[in-house]
Tab-separated table of C-alpha atoms and ligand atoms in Angstrom:
chain	number	residue	atom	x	y	z
A	1	MET	CA	16.701	116.162	131.681
A	2	ARG	CA	14.809	114.252	129.158
A	3	ILE	CA	10.766	114.248	128.923
A	4	LEU	CA	10.104	110.700	128.124
A	5	HIS	CA	6.927	108.953	126.432
A	6	SER	CA	8.051	105.325	126.913
A	7	VAL	CA	6.455	103.055	129.515
A	8	PRO	CA	8.616	102.769	132.987
A	9	ALA	CA	7.994	98.979	133.133
A	10	ASP	CA	9.182	98.475	129.380
A	11	ASP	CA	12.485	100.416	130.344
A	12	GLY	CA	12.824	98.145	133.491
A	13	PHE	CA	11.898	100.729	136.046
A	14	TYR	CA	9.673	100.222	139.085
A	15	MET	CA	8.625	101.943	142.178
A	16	PRO	CA	10.776	100.917	145.345
A	17	ALA	CA	9.197	100.591	148.707
A	18	GLU	CA	9.470	103.505	151.030
A	19	PHE	CA	11.553	101.393	153.413
A	20	SER	CA	14.080	101.050	150.890
A	21	PRO	CA	17.288	103.384	151.211
A	22	HIS	CA	16.610	107.007	150.287
A	23	TYR	CA	18.874	109.597	148.672
A	24	GLY	CA	16.409	112.260	150.309
A	25	CYS	CA	13.028	113.918	150.747
A	26	ILE	CA	11.047	116.593	149.109
A	27	MET	CA	8.737	118.971	151.018
A	28	ILE	CA	7.084	122.117	150.685
A	29	PHE	CA	6.911	125.132	152.916
A	30	PRO	CA	3.400	125.917	153.856
A	31	HIS	CA	1.771	128.883	153.207
A	32	ARG	CA	-1.974	128.885	152.134
A	33	ARG	CA	-3.961	130.856	154.492
A	34	ASP	CA	-7.199	128.881	153.839
A	35	SER	CA	-5.574	125.621	154.603
A	36	TRP	CA	-3.078	126.661	157.584
A	37	GLN	CA	-4.598	128.769	160.358
A	38	ASN	CA	-2.959	132.031	161.561
A	39	GLY	CA	-0.837	132.571	158.232
A	40	ALA	CA	0.531	128.935	158.714
A	41	TYR	CA	2.702	129.778	161.567
A	42	ALA	CA	1.863	126.797	163.606
A	43	ALA	CA	2.019	124.501	160.453
A	44	ARG	CA	5.454	125.813	159.723
A	45	LYS	CA	6.642	124.949	163.024
A	46	ALA	CA	5.252	121.510	162.840
A	47	PHE	CA	6.817	121.171	159.248
A	48	ALA	CA	10.028	122.473	160.536
A	49	GLU	CA	10.100	119.582	163.429
A	50	VAL	CA	9.374	117.015	160.609
A	51	ILE	CA	12.199	118.334	158.520
A	52	GLY	CA	14.830	118.550	161.549
A	53	ILE	CA	14.280	114.830	162.077
A	54	ILE	CA	14.325	113.531	158.252
A	55	SER	CA	17.240	115.780	157.717
A	56	GLN	CA	19.311	113.765	160.275
A	57	THR	CA	19.687	110.862	157.819
A	58	GLU	CA	18.736	112.115	154.232
A	59	LYS	CA	18.954	115.092	152.260
A	60	VAL	CA	15.740	117.320	152.541
A	61	THR	CA	14.664	119.692	149.776
A	62	VAL	CA	12.137	122.228	150.724
A	63	CYS	CA	10.126	124.359	148.034
A	64	ALA	CA	9.338	127.861	149.382
A	65	ARG	CA	7.589	130.434	147.402
A	66	TYR	CA	9.416	133.710	146.608
A	67	ASP	CA	7.422	135.455	149.591
A	68	ASP	CA	8.210	132.637	152.009
A	69	TYR	CA	12.035	132.036	151.208
A	70	ASP	CA	13.300	133.971	153.898
A	71	SER	CA	11.024	132.702	156.616
A	72	ALA	CA	11.882	129.120	155.366
A	73	ARG	CA	15.698	129.698	155.250
A	74	PHE	CA	15.337	131.160	158.817
A	75	MET	CA	13.325	128.329	160.220
A	76	LEU	CA	15.143	125.321	158.775
A	77	PRO	CA	18.493	123.730	159.505
A	78	GLU	CA	21.423	124.751	157.462
A	79	ASN	CA	21.853	121.099	155.904
A	80	VAL	CA	18.393	121.496	154.271
A	81	ARG	CA	18.460	122.647	150.657
A	82	VAL	CA	15.743	125.316	150.256
A	83	ILE	CA	14.900	126.405	146.939
A	84	GLU	CA	12.286	128.786	145.522
A	85	MET	CA	9.613	127.392	143.671
A	86	GLU	CA	5.842	128.368	143.317
A	87	SER	CA	3.135	126.147	144.742
A	88	ASP	CA	-0.683	126.269	145.477
A	89	ASP	CA	-0.486	124.306	148.660
A	90	SER	CA	2.143	122.140	150.479
A	91	TRP	CA	1.458	118.419	149.771
A	92	ALA	CA	4.689	117.078	148.326
A	93	ARG	CA	3.367	113.449	148.535
A	94	ASP	CA	0.877	114.436	145.781
A	95	VAL	CA	2.435	116.918	143.679
A	96	ALA	CA	6.094	115.938	143.521
A	97	PRO	CA	7.212	113.069	141.252
A	98	THR	CA	6.802	109.559	142.029
A	99	PHE	CA	10.212	108.194	141.516
A	100	VAL	CA	11.019	104.829	139.946
A	101	THR	CA	14.559	103.020	139.624
A	102	ASN	CA	16.163	100.366	137.773
A	103	GLY	CA	18.617	99.898	140.532
A	104	LYS	CA	21.331	102.087	138.988
A	105	GLU	CA	19.381	105.327	138.281
A	106	ILE	CA	16.208	106.896	139.185
A	107	ARG	CA	13.441	108.539	136.980
A	108	GLY	CA	10.387	110.764	138.054
A	109	ILE	CA	6.962	110.145	136.980
A	110	ASP	CA	4.993	113.562	136.365
A	111	TRP	CA	1.341	112.580	136.923
A	112	GLY	CA	-1.671	114.920	136.057
A	113	PHE	CA	-2.673	116.723	139.531
A	114	ASN	CA	-6.219	118.331	139.770
A	115	ALA	CA	-6.342	119.134	143.493
A	116	TRP	CA	-8.048	115.831	144.254
A	117	GLY	CA	-10.858	115.831	141.919
A	118	GLY	CA	-10.771	119.016	139.748
A	119	LEU	CA	-13.995	120.569	139.011
A	120	GLU	CA	-16.018	117.446	140.315
A	121	ASP	CA	-14.958	117.632	143.816
A	122	GLY	CA	-11.609	119.227	144.034
A	123	LEU	CA	-10.391	121.197	146.880
A	124	TYR	CA	-8.990	124.221	145.385
A	125	PHE	CA	-8.998	126.130	142.069
A	126	PRO	CA	-6.477	126.878	140.253
A	127	TRP	CA	-3.962	124.054	140.796
A	128	ASP	CA	-1.611	124.688	138.022
A	129	ARG	CA	1.209	125.858	140.078
A	130	ASP	CA	1.123	122.453	141.816
A	131	ASN	CA	0.772	120.684	138.694
A	132	LYS	CA	3.957	122.012	137.235
A	133	MET	CA	5.977	121.076	140.318
A	134	ALA	CA	6.945	117.336	139.430
A	135	ARG	CA	8.582	118.426	136.352
A	136	LYS	CA	10.475	121.210	137.760
A	137	LEU	CA	11.860	118.997	140.577
A	138	CYS	CA	12.987	116.470	138.189
A	139	ASP	CA	14.950	119.317	136.296
A	140	LEU	CA	16.378	120.426	139.604
A	141	LEU	CA	17.745	116.596	140.510
A	142	ASP	CA	18.642	116.117	136.937
A	143	VAL	CA	16.424	112.904	136.509
A	144	ASP	CA	14.652	112.285	133.402
A	145	THR	CA	10.835	112.457	133.736
A	146	TYR	CA	8.058	110.554	132.240
A	147	ASP	CA	5.150	112.366	130.900
A	148	LYS	CA	2.138	110.929	132.489
A	149	ARG	CA	0.088	114.295	132.975
A	150	SER	CA	-2.802	112.795	130.852
A	151	PHE	CA	-3.348	110.323	133.976
A	152	ILE	CA	-4.579	112.050	137.126
A	153	LEU	CA	-2.953	110.306	140.181
A	154	GLU	CA	-1.493	111.606	143.540
A	155	GLY	CA	1.369	109.779	145.472
A	156	GLY	CA	-0.652	109.465	148.532
A	157	SER	CA	-3.052	107.225	146.559
A	158	ILE	CA	-0.551	104.671	146.048
A	159	HIS	CA	1.926	102.363	148.143
A	160	SER	CA	4.319	99.961	146.733
A	161	ASP	CA	6.155	96.897	148.400
A	162	GLY	CA	8.902	97.182	146.137
A	163	GLU	CA	8.432	93.555	145.112
A	164	GLY	CA	5.673	93.952	142.567
A	165	THR	CA	2.773	94.923	144.551
A	166	ILE	CA	0.705	98.432	144.527
A	167	MET	CA	-2.054	99.154	147.142
A	168	THR	CA	-4.697	101.507	146.539
A	169	THR	CA	-8.395	102.335	147.379
A	170	GLU	CA	-11.290	102.126	145.228
A	171	SER	CA	-12.874	105.355	146.634
A	172	CYS	CA	-10.186	107.324	145.285
A	173	LEU	CA	-8.816	105.750	142.164
A	174	LEU	CA	-12.062	104.987	140.809
A	175	SER	CA	-13.661	108.485	141.844
A	176	ARG	CA	-15.327	110.846	139.176
A	177	GLY	CA	-13.090	113.536	139.399
A	178	ARG	CA	-9.839	111.731	138.359
A	179	ASN	CA	-9.972	109.594	135.416
A	180	PRO	CA	-13.577	109.100	134.527
A	181	ASP	CA	-13.225	107.748	131.096
A	182	MET	CA	-10.945	104.898	132.320
A	183	THR	CA	-12.481	101.527	133.470
A	184	ARG	CA	-10.972	99.989	136.604
A	185	GLU	CA	-9.134	97.373	134.363
A	186	GLN	CA	-7.455	100.350	132.285
A	187	ILE	CA	-6.596	102.213	135.580
A	188	GLU	CA	-4.974	99.026	136.952
A	189	ALA	CA	-3.119	98.362	133.744
A	190	GLU	CA	-1.954	102.003	134.018
A	191	LEU	CA	-0.562	101.381	137.458
A	192	LEU	CA	1.324	98.367	136.565
A	193	ARG	CA	2.894	99.754	133.488
A	194	CYS	CA	3.913	103.033	135.217
A	195	LEU	CA	5.132	101.473	138.457
A	196	GLY	CA	6.636	98.264	137.017
A	197	ALA	CA	4.623	96.217	139.262
A	198	LYS	CA	2.498	92.898	138.669
A	199	LYS	CA	-0.383	93.077	141.093
A	200	VAL	CA	-2.755	95.912	142.476
A	201	LEU	CA	-4.496	95.378	145.727
A	202	TRP	CA	-7.890	97.567	145.746
A	203	LEU	CA	-8.805	98.374	149.244
A	204	ARG	CA	-12.509	99.530	149.078
A	205	ARG	CA	-12.296	102.555	151.516
A	206	GLY	CA	-9.844	104.853	153.387
A	207	ILE	CA	-10.481	107.072	156.456
A	208	TYR	CA	-13.947	108.648	157.329
A	209	ASN	CA	-14.057	112.169	155.888
A	210	ASP	CA	-10.745	111.937	154.085
A	211	GLU	CA	-11.215	114.743	151.836
A	212	THR	CA	-8.734	113.288	149.062
A	213	ASN	CA	-11.506	110.503	148.344
A	214	GLU	CA	-9.810	108.385	151.034
A	215	HIS	CA	-6.134	107.978	150.074
A	216	VAL	CA	-4.580	104.646	150.810
A	217	ASP	CA	-1.417	106.367	152.766
A	218	ASN	CA	-3.875	107.493	155.553
A	219	ILE	CA	-5.403	103.725	156.359
A	220	CYS	CA	-2.786	101.388	155.462
A	221	ALA	CA	1.051	100.977	154.946
A	222	PHE	CA	3.312	98.191	154.051
A	223	THR	CA	5.816	97.725	156.835
A	224	SER	CA	7.870	95.112	154.927
A	225	PRO	CA	6.971	93.042	151.883
A	226	GLY	CA	3.740	91.000	152.953
A	227	GLU	CA	3.014	92.930	155.960
A	228	VAL	CA	0.932	96.115	156.622
A	229	VAL	CA	-0.597	98.241	159.306
A	230	LEU	CA	-4.134	98.816	159.072
A	231	SER	CA	-5.961	101.660	160.836
A	232	TRP	CA	-8.478	100.208	163.138
A	233	THR	CA	-11.303	100.948	165.607
A	234	ASP	CA	-13.076	98.392	167.688
A	235	ASP	CA	-16.126	101.007	168.077
A	236	ARG	CA	-19.065	99.463	165.862
A	237	SER	CA	-20.931	102.633	166.179
A	238	ASP	CA	-18.294	104.561	164.298
A	239	PRO	CA	-18.617	104.741	160.466
A	240	GLN	CA	-15.007	104.094	160.441
A	241	TYR	CA	-15.494	100.628	161.660
A	242	GLU	CA	-17.215	99.325	158.653
A	243	MET	CA	-14.704	101.086	156.205
A	244	SER	CA	-11.754	99.423	158.240
A	245	ALA	CA	-13.427	96.019	158.481
A	246	SER	CA	-13.957	95.964	154.866
A	247	CYS	CA	-10.116	96.596	154.203
A	248	LEU	CA	-9.473	93.862	156.833
A	249	GLU	CA	-11.802	91.184	155.085
A	250	TYR	CA	-10.138	92.230	151.754
A	251	LEU	CA	-6.565	91.796	152.803
A	252	GLU	CA	-7.122	88.630	154.609
A	253	SER	CA	-8.567	87.057	151.399
A	254	VAL	CA	-5.776	87.880	148.899
A	255	THR	CA	-2.138	87.238	147.971
A	256	ASP	CA	0.296	89.731	146.672
A	257	ALA	CA	2.504	89.872	143.568
A	258	ARG	CA	4.967	86.923	144.960
A	259	GLY	CA	1.876	84.882	146.083
A	260	ARG	CA	2.173	85.556	149.861
A	261	ARG	CA	-0.745	86.126	152.277
A	262	ILE	CA	-0.750	89.440	153.746
A	263	THR	CA	-0.002	89.814	157.608
A	264	VAL	CA	-2.169	92.399	158.863
A	265	HIS	CA	-1.488	94.512	162.113
A	266	LYS	CA	-4.056	96.578	163.360
A	267	LEU	CA	-3.074	100.236	164.235
A	268	PRO	CA	-5.624	101.699	166.661
A	269	LEU	CA	-6.958	105.049	165.483
A	270	PRO	CA	-7.100	108.155	167.921
A	271	ALA	CA	-10.571	109.031	169.183
A	272	PRO	CA	-12.384	111.291	166.667
A	273	VAL	CA	-10.452	114.495	166.259
A	274	THR	CA	-12.643	117.404	165.441
A	275	VAL	CA	-11.821	121.231	164.443
A	276	THR	CA	-12.338	123.983	167.064
A	277	GLU	CA	-14.066	127.298	166.705
A	278	GLU	CA	-10.725	128.845	167.562
A	279	GLU	CA	-8.925	126.922	164.682
A	280	CYS	CA	-11.846	127.755	162.228
A	281	ALA	CA	-11.350	131.462	163.013
A	282	GLY	CA	-7.928	131.204	162.257
A	283	LEU	CA	-8.500	129.822	158.688
A	284	ASP	CA	-9.294	132.598	155.571
A	285	ASP	CA	-12.404	131.673	153.609
A	286	MET	CA	-12.008	130.439	150.050
A	287	ASN	CA	-13.844	132.332	147.694
A	288	GLY	CA	-16.054	133.600	150.637
A	289	VAL	CA	-16.720	130.039	152.019
A	290	PRO	CA	-15.085	128.731	154.967
A	291	THR	CA	-12.901	125.664	154.465
A	292	ARG	CA	-13.651	124.218	157.994
A	293	THR	CA	-16.595	124.213	160.399
A	294	PRO	CA	-16.442	123.900	164.002
A	295	GLY	CA	-16.849	120.169	165.020
A	296	GLU	CA	-15.860	118.957	161.678
A	297	ARG	CA	-14.101	115.457	162.007
A	298	LEU	CA	-10.770	115.511	160.555
A	299	ALA	CA	-8.982	112.432	159.005
A	300	ALA	CA	-6.851	111.532	162.046
A	301	SER	CA	-4.590	108.255	161.573
A	302	TYR	CA	-1.260	107.212	162.712
A	303	ALA	CA	-0.747	105.211	159.371
A	304	ASN	CA	0.206	108.532	157.904
A	305	PHE	CA	3.734	108.160	158.692
A	306	TYR	CA	6.893	108.726	156.998
A	307	ILE	CA	9.757	106.248	156.871
A	308	SER	CA	13.144	107.939	156.325
A	309	ASN	CA	16.498	106.328	156.399
A	310	GLY	CA	16.935	106.453	160.327
A	311	HIS	CA	13.461	107.261	161.598
A	312	VAL	CA	9.675	106.405	161.361
A	313	LEU	CA	7.984	109.787	161.943
A	314	VAL	CA	4.392	109.153	163.262
A	315	PRO	CA	1.753	111.711	163.818
A	316	GLN	CA	0.679	112.330	167.469
A	317	PHE	CA	-2.575	113.972	168.495
A	318	GLY	CA	-2.500	114.063	172.370
A	319	ASP	CA	-4.622	110.733	172.408
A	320	LYS	CA	-4.299	107.835	174.636
A	321	ASN	CA	-3.514	105.727	171.727
A	322	ASP	CA	-0.521	107.733	170.558
A	323	GLU	CA	1.986	105.786	172.673
A	324	LYS	CA	0.385	102.488	171.556
A	325	ALA	CA	0.891	103.328	167.785
A	326	ILE	CA	4.641	104.142	168.565
A	327	ASP	CA	4.910	100.828	170.362
A	328	ILE	CA	3.413	98.809	167.422
A	329	LEU	CA	5.410	100.651	164.744
A	330	SER	CA	8.610	100.206	166.767
A	331	GLY	CA	7.935	96.347	166.876
A	332	LEU	CA	7.621	96.555	163.196
A	333	PHE	CA	10.540	98.800	162.201
A	334	PRO	CA	13.432	97.275	164.570
A	335	THR	CA	16.102	99.061	162.789
A	336	ARG	CA	14.817	102.591	162.920
A	337	LYS	CA	13.970	105.076	165.589
A	338	VAL	CA	10.250	105.535	165.773
A	339	VAL	CA	9.403	108.935	166.827
A	340	GLY	CA	6.238	110.770	167.461
A	341	VAL	CA	5.585	114.373	166.161
A	342	TYR	CA	2.567	116.252	167.490
A	343	ALA	CA	0.596	116.824	164.231
A	344	ARG	CA	-2.554	118.599	165.004
A	345	ASP	CA	-1.422	121.383	163.174
A	346	ILE	CA	-0.630	119.582	160.118
A	347	LEU	CA	-4.069	117.460	160.121
A	348	ILE	CA	-6.020	120.720	160.154
A	349	GLY	CA	-4.783	121.290	156.434
A	350	GLY	CA	-6.350	117.879	155.702
A	351	GLY	CA	-3.376	115.389	155.644
A	352	ASN	CA	-0.498	114.425	157.718
A	353	ILE	CA	3.208	113.609	157.837
A	354	HIS	CA	3.234	111.167	154.912
A	355	CYS	CA	1.232	113.548	152.935
A	356	ILE	CA	3.913	116.534	153.113
A	357	THR	CA	6.978	114.261	152.241
A	358	GLN	CA	8.049	112.289	148.791
A	359	GLN	CA	10.911	110.128	149.225
A	360	ILE	CA	13.705	110.040	146.671
A	361	PRO	CA	15.347	106.646	146.309
A	362	ALA	CA	18.877	106.401	146.689
A	363	ALA	CA	20.033	104.906	143.291
A	364	GLY	CA	21.755	107.078	141.152
A	365	LEU	CA	21.988	110.318	143.074
A	366	ARG	CA	24.724	111.820	145.212
B	401	KQY	O1	-3.659	113.887	152.279
B	401	KQY	C1	-3.025	114.506	151.387
B	401	KQY	N1	-2.442	113.695	150.619
B	401	KQY	C2	-3.483	115.857	151.014
B	401	KQY	C3	-4.664	116.404	151.674
B	401	KQY	C4	-4.931	117.693	151.055
B	401	KQY	C5	-5.872	118.332	151.706
B	401	KQY	C6	-6.095	119.686	151.176
B	401	KQY	N2	-6.897	120.624	152.062
C-alpha cells in the first residue's frame, strides 16, 4: 500500500456513484455506551440485520474492537469478514476511506476526521482511533491511499452521481469546526480535485437537529444521474419545512455537471421522532453529561438509505410513512429489492443506515 500525495483527479480517479457495482461494504460493530443504549445490545441486533441483508450480495467487512470481537463473530453471518480494529464509535461512512476509481483499480482517500467539529462543536473526544481507520482499511484491502488528513471531511457530507456532480450542504462543509481557514471556493476546489468531479451542488441545509451539522446523506440522495430524492414535510409549522424548501428551490434552479436539470422526488419524512426517558436511562453519560435528553428530537429520515448490489436498505420508524418511502424508492430502483429495516436503535446513536456503511466500488478487487 502506497501513501500518495498526488491529486486523484490528476491521476484519472473519480468517486463512483453508490448505485454503481460494489465489491463490498465496510461497517463497524457498535460499542460506545454513551451512543448506544444498554451496552449497545439493541444497536448490535439492528446492525446485524443490516449486515445480514447487505452480505447477501456483496462482501461485508466488519471492524470490531478486541473486546467485542467474539460477540461480533457470534452475531454475524459466516460469510462476513470480521477483523479486529480499534474505533471510537461506529460510523463507517465518516471514518472509512472514500474510494475513488479509474475503472481498473480503486484507491482510498484518507480524510482528516475530528468527530464532526473537533473542539468547536465535535461530538466526542478523543477521536484518534476513528481518524486512523481509513489508512488501516486501505492497508487491509491492499489499495493505495491518498493522504488528505489535512482536510477535514466525513463521507456522509458528500454524495456523487458518478458523472461529475458532487452534492453537499453549506451548513456542514462551511461549519467552523472543520476547515475554518478555507474559503467556500477553496473547499469546492478541493472536493473537485479529490473526487475527480466537475461541479458541486451546495444545498443550504440538512435535517433539523442533525448533530453532524446536517450531512447531505440525511436529506438528499442521487437515485440515478440527474435524479434525487429530497426529504420533505408539508407541515409549515415544522422547522424542517423551510430547510427542505430551501433545498428544493435550489435544486430546481441548477443544472448538474452534464448540464441536466435535476428531477426531484419528494420523500416524506416520518412524524418527529423523540427520545424517551427509558432510552436516555440506558445511555451512559459522557464526562458526567447526558448525551441525550428525554423529548429530544432525533434526525429521522428515510433518505439515509444504503444502496447495495442487490438491495436498497431503508430505515423504518414504525411511522405511517414507512411504507410510502419504500414504495417511492421501489419505483426509483427497479432492479433492486427495496427493504425496510427497523432503525430506531441506530437513530438513537445520531445517524442511520447510510451512516453506518461505506461502499467499496467493484473495480480492481476480488
Ligand atoms: O450521521 C452520521 N454520519 C454520524 C452521526 C454521528 C453521531 C454521533 N453521536
